[in-house]
Amino acid sequence: DPQQPETAASKRPNATPPGPASDNKCARLSQDENNKVAALFQTFKERLDVKQDRRERIVKLSRDITMESKRLIFTLHRVAGASDEERLAVLTEVSQRLDKLIASKLLPISSELTGQDPWEYRRAYSPGLQELIEAMTFLEFLSTGRLLSLSGGVRDRLPSGLLVSQFDYLLGVCDLSGELMRLALNAAAKADFDTPERVLAFLQKLLGCCETVPDRGPDWFPKDFAGKLETMRQSVEKVETVCYQQCLRCIEESNIQLPVVTH
């Protein structure tokens, strides 16, 4: 037979078939990789568990704040028809209870947020914070007749480490309109004519300011602002109706003849 020329394939040494040692090495490498992945996921799990536990604690504190703030607002409504002495006693009591609420519930939230991104947990305590702002602004109106500001009022009284956004303040102020409407109605039922007029003047200015804010915005804009703004308009209309009825009642009792307008 003619001699075949040598090729690269003929010069290549015969490959050694894989044996038990090679299989064990591959198995160990695969097991090591699995262990690393498992350890990595375990680390992620622990971090997520810590965040979730923190969120649940903050949510519980927020619910407690909501409940106590509603009690404070209910107490403040006792000033309708009260004497000056009784009114001062109610305002003092609510102010003291408000300080206790901040110390017992808001400070723990601030401590939970130490070293954390507050925006990550804002939704967890925002409902309670809005209710608290509603109570604080209601107390300020009954005490001074003015609106408690965000920078010079709310933030100064709350813990410095607690994020109080413009959104929480705006939504809390919108809810204030409902309490002022109830205050005006209760006062009118007790023949107090001055309070509804003061409430109406305040609410009309407040509504005018809130209406300058667009009721819709980017994704991060509070979606419930439009609904709260419409509720504020309805509250203003109810107080306007009360004041109008009071004027008509005064005219009827005074037998004042209204001028007849002819065209």
Short mmCIF file of C-alpha atoms in Angstrom, two decimals:
data_model
loop_
_atom_site.label_atom_id
_atom_site.label_comp_id
_atom_site.label_asym_id
_atom_site.label_seq_id
_atom_site.Cartn_x
_atom_site.Cartn_y
_atom_site.Cartn_z
CA ASP A 1 0.00 0.00 0.00
CA PRO A 2 1.21 3.50 -0.71
CA GLN A 3 2.39 5.33 2.38
CA GLN A 4 -0.14 7.90 3.58
CA PRO A 5 1.21 11.37 4.35
CA GLU A 6 1.20 12.40 7.98
CA THR A 7 -1.45 14.94 8.91
CA ALA A 8 -2.04 17.13 11.96
CA ALA A 9 -4.78 14.79 13.04
CA SER A 10 -2.46 11.78 12.88
CA LYS A 11 0.14 13.58 15.00
CA ARG A 12 -2.42 14.58 17.70
CA PRO A 13 -2.14 12.35 20.76
CA ASN A 14 -5.11 10.26 21.61
CA ALA A 15 -7.50 12.11 23.96
CA THR A 16 -7.78 10.59 27.38
CA PRO A 17 -11.37 9.70 28.11
CA PRO A 18 -12.80 11.42 31.22
CA GLY A 19 -12.48 9.37 34.30
CA PRO A 20 -13.89 9.45 37.87
CA ALA A 21 -11.39 12.11 39.01
CA SER A 22 -12.50 14.52 36.29
CA ASP A 23 -16.16 13.95 37.12
CA ASN A 24 -15.55 14.66 40.81
CA LYS A 25 -13.74 17.90 40.00
CA CYS A 26 -16.62 19.14 37.85
CA ALA A 27 -19.09 18.19 40.56
CA ARG A 28 -17.10 20.11 43.18
CA LEU A 29 -16.95 23.20 40.95
CA SER A 30 -20.67 23.02 40.29
CA GLN A 31 -21.40 22.62 43.99
CA ASP A 32 -19.19 25.60 44.85
CA GLU A 33 -21.02 27.76 42.33
CA ASN A 34 -24.37 26.67 43.73
CA ASN A 35 -23.22 27.48 47.25
CA LYS A 36 -22.12 30.97 46.19
CA VAL A 37 -25.45 31.66 44.49
CA ALA A 38 -27.36 30.32 47.47
CA ALA A 39 -25.32 32.48 49.85
CA LEU A 40 -25.94 35.52 47.65
CA PHE A 41 -29.69 34.95 47.61
CA GLN A 42 -29.65 34.35 51.36
CA THR A 43 -28.02 37.76 51.79
CA PHE A 44 -30.69 39.37 49.62
CA LYS A 45 -33.41 37.58 51.59
CA GLU A 46 -32.05 38.84 54.90
CA ARG A 47 -31.89 42.40 53.61
CA LEU A 48 -35.44 42.24 52.28
CA ASP A 49 -36.66 40.75 55.56
CA VAL A 50 -35.06 43.61 57.49
CA LYS A 51 -36.68 46.19 55.20
CA GLN A 52 -40.06 44.49 55.40
CA ASP A 53 -39.93 44.25 59.20
CA ARG A 54 -39.01 47.94 59.39
CA ARG A 55 -41.85 48.83 57.04
CA GLU A 56 -44.37 46.88 59.11
CA ARG A 57 -43.26 48.63 62.30
CA ILE A 58 -43.61 52.02 60.61
CA VAL A 59 -47.06 51.13 59.26
CA LYS A 60 -48.22 50.14 62.76
CA LEU A 61 -46.95 53.43 64.18
CA SER A 62 -48.70 55.30 61.37
CA ARG A 63 -52.01 53.62 62.21
CA ASP A 64 -51.63 54.61 65.85
CA ILE A 65 -50.94 58.20 64.76
CA THR A 66 -54.06 58.19 62.60
CA MET A 67 -56.28 56.96 65.43
CA GLU A 68 -54.96 59.42 68.00
CA SER A 69 -55.08 62.32 65.53
CA LYS A 70 -58.76 61.59 64.87
CA ARG A 71 -59.38 61.67 68.63
CA LEU A 72 -57.63 65.04 68.86
CA ILE A 73 -59.77 66.44 66.04
CA PHE A 74 -62.90 65.14 67.75
CA THR A 75 -61.82 66.86 70.97
CA LEU A 76 -61.19 70.14 69.16
CA HIS A 77 -64.80 70.22 67.95
CA ARG A 78 -65.85 70.72 71.58
CA VAL A 79 -64.92 74.40 71.25
CA ALA A 80 -68.12 75.07 69.30
CA GLY A 81 -70.36 77.09 71.61
CA ALA A 82 -67.89 76.82 74.52
CA SER A 83 -66.95 79.69 76.81
CA ASP A 84 -63.55 81.33 76.57
CA GLU A 85 -62.34 79.40 79.61
CA GLU A 86 -63.58 76.07 78.26
CA ARG A 87 -62.13 76.86 74.85
CA LEU A 88 -58.69 77.56 76.31
CA ALA A 89 -58.83 74.33 78.33
CA VAL A 90 -59.61 72.29 75.21
CA LEU A 91 -56.83 73.88 73.17
CA THR A 92 -54.30 73.36 75.97
CA GLU A 93 -55.32 69.73 76.41
CA VAL A 94 -55.01 68.99 72.70
CA SER A 95 -51.63 70.71 72.46
CA GLN A 96 -50.26 68.60 75.33
CA ARG A 97 -51.65 65.39 73.87
CA LEU A 98 -50.14 66.34 70.53
CA ASP A 99 -46.70 66.65 72.10
CA LYS A 100 -47.09 63.22 73.69
CA LEU A 101 -48.16 61.73 70.36
CA ILE A 102 -45.12 63.17 68.61
CA ALA A 103 -42.80 61.86 71.31
CA SER A 104 -44.32 58.36 71.47
CA LYS A 105 -45.00 57.69 67.76
CA LEU A 106 -43.20 60.17 65.52
CA LEU A 107 -39.83 59.89 67.24
CA PRO A 108 -39.76 56.07 66.81
CA ILE A 109 -40.48 56.52 63.09
CA SER A 110 -37.65 59.03 62.86
CA SER A 111 -35.35 56.52 64.59
CA GLU A 112 -36.39 53.78 62.16
CA LEU A 113 -35.45 56.05 59.24
CA THR A 114 -31.98 56.83 60.56
CA GLY A 115 -29.47 55.84 57.88
CA GLN A 116 -32.28 54.90 55.46
CA ASP A 117 -33.72 56.54 52.37
CA PRO A 118 -36.85 58.26 53.78
CA TRP A 119 -38.56 58.31 50.39
CA GLU A 120 -38.43 54.52 50.36
CA TYR A 121 -40.66 54.39 53.45
CA ARG A 122 -42.71 57.57 52.93
CA ARG A 123 -45.84 55.71 51.83
CA ALA A 124 -45.67 53.60 54.99
CA TYR A 125 -46.26 56.57 57.32
CA SER A 126 -47.81 59.15 54.98
CA PRO A 127 -51.47 58.41 55.97
CA GLY A 128 -50.75 58.97 59.65
CA LEU A 129 -48.68 62.05 58.92
CA GLN A 130 -51.48 63.59 56.84
CA GLU A 131 -53.98 63.02 59.65
CA LEU A 132 -51.54 64.53 62.13
CA ILE A 133 -51.06 67.61 59.93
CA GLU A 134 -54.83 67.95 59.74
CA ALA A 135 -55.03 67.98 63.55
CA MET A 136 -52.11 70.42 63.87
CA THR A 137 -53.55 72.88 61.35
CA PHE A 138 -57.01 72.62 62.94
CA LEU A 139 -55.50 73.45 66.32
CA GLU A 140 -53.63 76.41 64.83
CA PHE A 141 -56.77 77.81 63.21
CA LEU A 142 -58.74 77.59 66.45
CA SER A 143 -55.86 79.21 68.34
CA THR A 144 -54.83 82.00 65.96
CA GLY A 145 -57.18 81.92 62.98
CA ARG A 146 -54.23 81.35 60.64
CA LEU A 147 -52.88 78.46 58.59
CA LEU A 148 -49.94 76.59 60.07
CA SER A 149 -47.11 76.72 57.53
CA LEU A 150 -44.99 73.78 56.50
CA SER A 151 -41.49 75.15 57.05
CA GLY A 152 -42.15 77.43 60.01
CA GLY A 153 -44.78 75.36 61.77
CA VAL A 154 -45.19 71.67 60.98
CA ARG A 155 -41.53 70.82 60.43
CA ASP A 156 -40.42 72.79 63.48
CA ARG A 157 -42.67 70.77 65.76
CA LEU A 158 -41.93 67.34 64.29
CA PRO A 159 -38.64 65.41 64.65
CA SER A 160 -35.89 66.74 62.41
CA GLY A 161 -35.08 63.30 61.01
CA LEU A 162 -38.62 62.77 59.72
CA LEU A 163 -39.32 63.53 56.07
CA VAL A 164 -42.37 65.82 55.78
CA SER A 165 -42.92 66.36 52.08
CA GLN A 166 -44.95 69.10 50.41
CA PHE A 167 -47.37 66.39 49.26
CA ASP A 168 -48.17 65.24 52.80
CA TYR A 169 -48.69 68.84 53.90
CA LEU A 170 -50.90 69.65 50.91
CA LEU A 171 -53.11 66.59 51.38
CA GLY A 172 -53.40 67.22 55.12
CA VAL A 173 -54.45 70.83 54.51
CA CYS A 174 -57.07 69.65 52.01
CA ASP A 175 -58.55 67.41 54.70
CA LEU A 176 -58.63 70.40 57.06
CA SER A 177 -61.41 71.93 54.97
CA GLY A 178 -63.80 69.17 56.00
CA GLU A 179 -63.21 69.80 59.70
CA LEU A 180 -63.67 73.55 59.25
CA MET A 181 -66.92 72.90 57.43
CA ARG A 182 -68.17 70.81 60.37
CA LEU A 183 -67.04 73.53 62.76
CA ALA A 184 -69.07 76.12 60.85
CA LEU A 185 -72.17 73.91 60.77
CA ASN A 186 -71.97 73.15 64.49
CA ALA A 187 -71.49 76.82 65.30
CA ALA A 188 -74.46 77.82 63.16
CA ALA A 189 -76.64 75.26 64.94
CA LYS A 190 -75.76 76.99 68.23
CA ALA A 191 -76.60 80.46 66.89
CA ASP A 192 -72.95 81.43 66.49
CA PHE A 193 -72.94 83.68 63.44
CA ASP A 194 -69.33 84.88 63.60
CA THR A 195 -67.60 81.49 63.30
CA PRO A 196 -69.17 80.47 59.95
CA GLU A 197 -68.20 83.82 58.43
CA ARG A 198 -64.60 83.51 59.65
CA VAL A 199 -64.42 79.92 58.42
CA LEU A 200 -65.84 80.90 55.03
CA ALA A 201 -63.31 83.70 54.51
CA PHE A 202 -60.48 81.35 55.47
CA LEU A 203 -61.68 78.48 53.27
CA GLN A 204 -62.20 80.68 50.23
CA LYS A 205 -58.59 81.89 50.42
CA LEU A 206 -57.34 78.36 51.06
CA LEU A 207 -59.28 76.98 48.11
CA GLY A 208 -57.94 79.72 45.86
CA CYS A 209 -54.37 78.77 46.79
CA CYS A 210 -54.94 75.04 46.35
CA GLU A 211 -56.54 75.55 42.95
CA THR A 212 -53.28 77.02 41.67
CA VAL A 213 -51.74 73.56 42.08
CA PRO A 214 -52.41 71.33 39.04
CA ASP A 215 -54.70 68.47 39.99
CA ARG A 216 -52.68 66.13 37.80
CA GLY A 217 -48.97 65.76 37.39
CA PRO A 218 -46.15 63.26 36.84
CA ASP A 219 -46.25 59.71 38.17
CA TRP A 220 -44.83 60.80 41.52
CA PHE A 221 -47.61 63.39 42.01
CA PRO A 222 -50.23 62.31 44.60
CA LYS A 223 -53.10 60.79 42.67
CA ASP A 224 -55.70 61.53 45.37
CA PHE A 225 -55.14 65.29 45.29
CA ALA A 226 -57.80 65.84 42.62
CA GLY A 227 -60.42 64.08 44.74
CA LYS A 228 -59.45 65.97 47.88
CA LEU A 229 -59.59 69.26 45.98
CA GLU A 230 -63.12 68.51 44.79
CA THR A 231 -64.12 67.65 48.37
CA MET A 232 -62.72 71.01 49.48
CA ARG A 233 -64.88 72.80 46.90
CA GLN A 234 -67.94 70.99 48.25
CA SER A 235 -67.04 71.99 51.81
CA VAL A 236 -66.73 75.64 50.79
CA GLU A 237 -70.11 75.49 49.06
CA LYS A 238 -71.74 74.07 52.21
CA VAL A 239 -70.31 76.86 54.36
CA GLU A 240 -71.42 79.43 51.79
CA THR A 241 -74.94 78.00 51.99
CA VAL A 242 -74.91 78.23 55.78
CA CYS A 243 -73.79 81.86 55.71
CA TYR A 244 -76.41 82.68 53.07
CA GLN A 245 -79.15 81.10 55.17
CA GLN A 246 -77.99 83.07 58.18
CA CYS A 247 -78.21 86.31 56.22
CA LEU A 248 -81.74 85.48 55.09
CA ARG A 249 -82.75 84.62 58.64
CA CYS A 250 -81.40 87.92 59.94
CA ILE A 251 -83.27 89.80 57.22
CA GLU A 252 -86.52 88.03 58.03
CA GLU A 253 -86.18 88.68 61.76
CA SER A 254 -85.35 92.34 61.18
CA ASN A 255 -88.20 92.83 58.70
CA ILE A 256 -85.78 94.48 56.30
CA GLN A 257 -87.29 95.12 52.91
CA LEU A 258 -85.00 94.02 50.12
CA PRO A 259 -84.90 96.35 47.13
CA VAL A 260 -86.79 95.14 44.10
CA VAL A 261 -84.67 95.07 40.98
CA THR A 262 -86.53 95.72 37.76
CA HIS A 263 -85.23 95.49 34.23
#
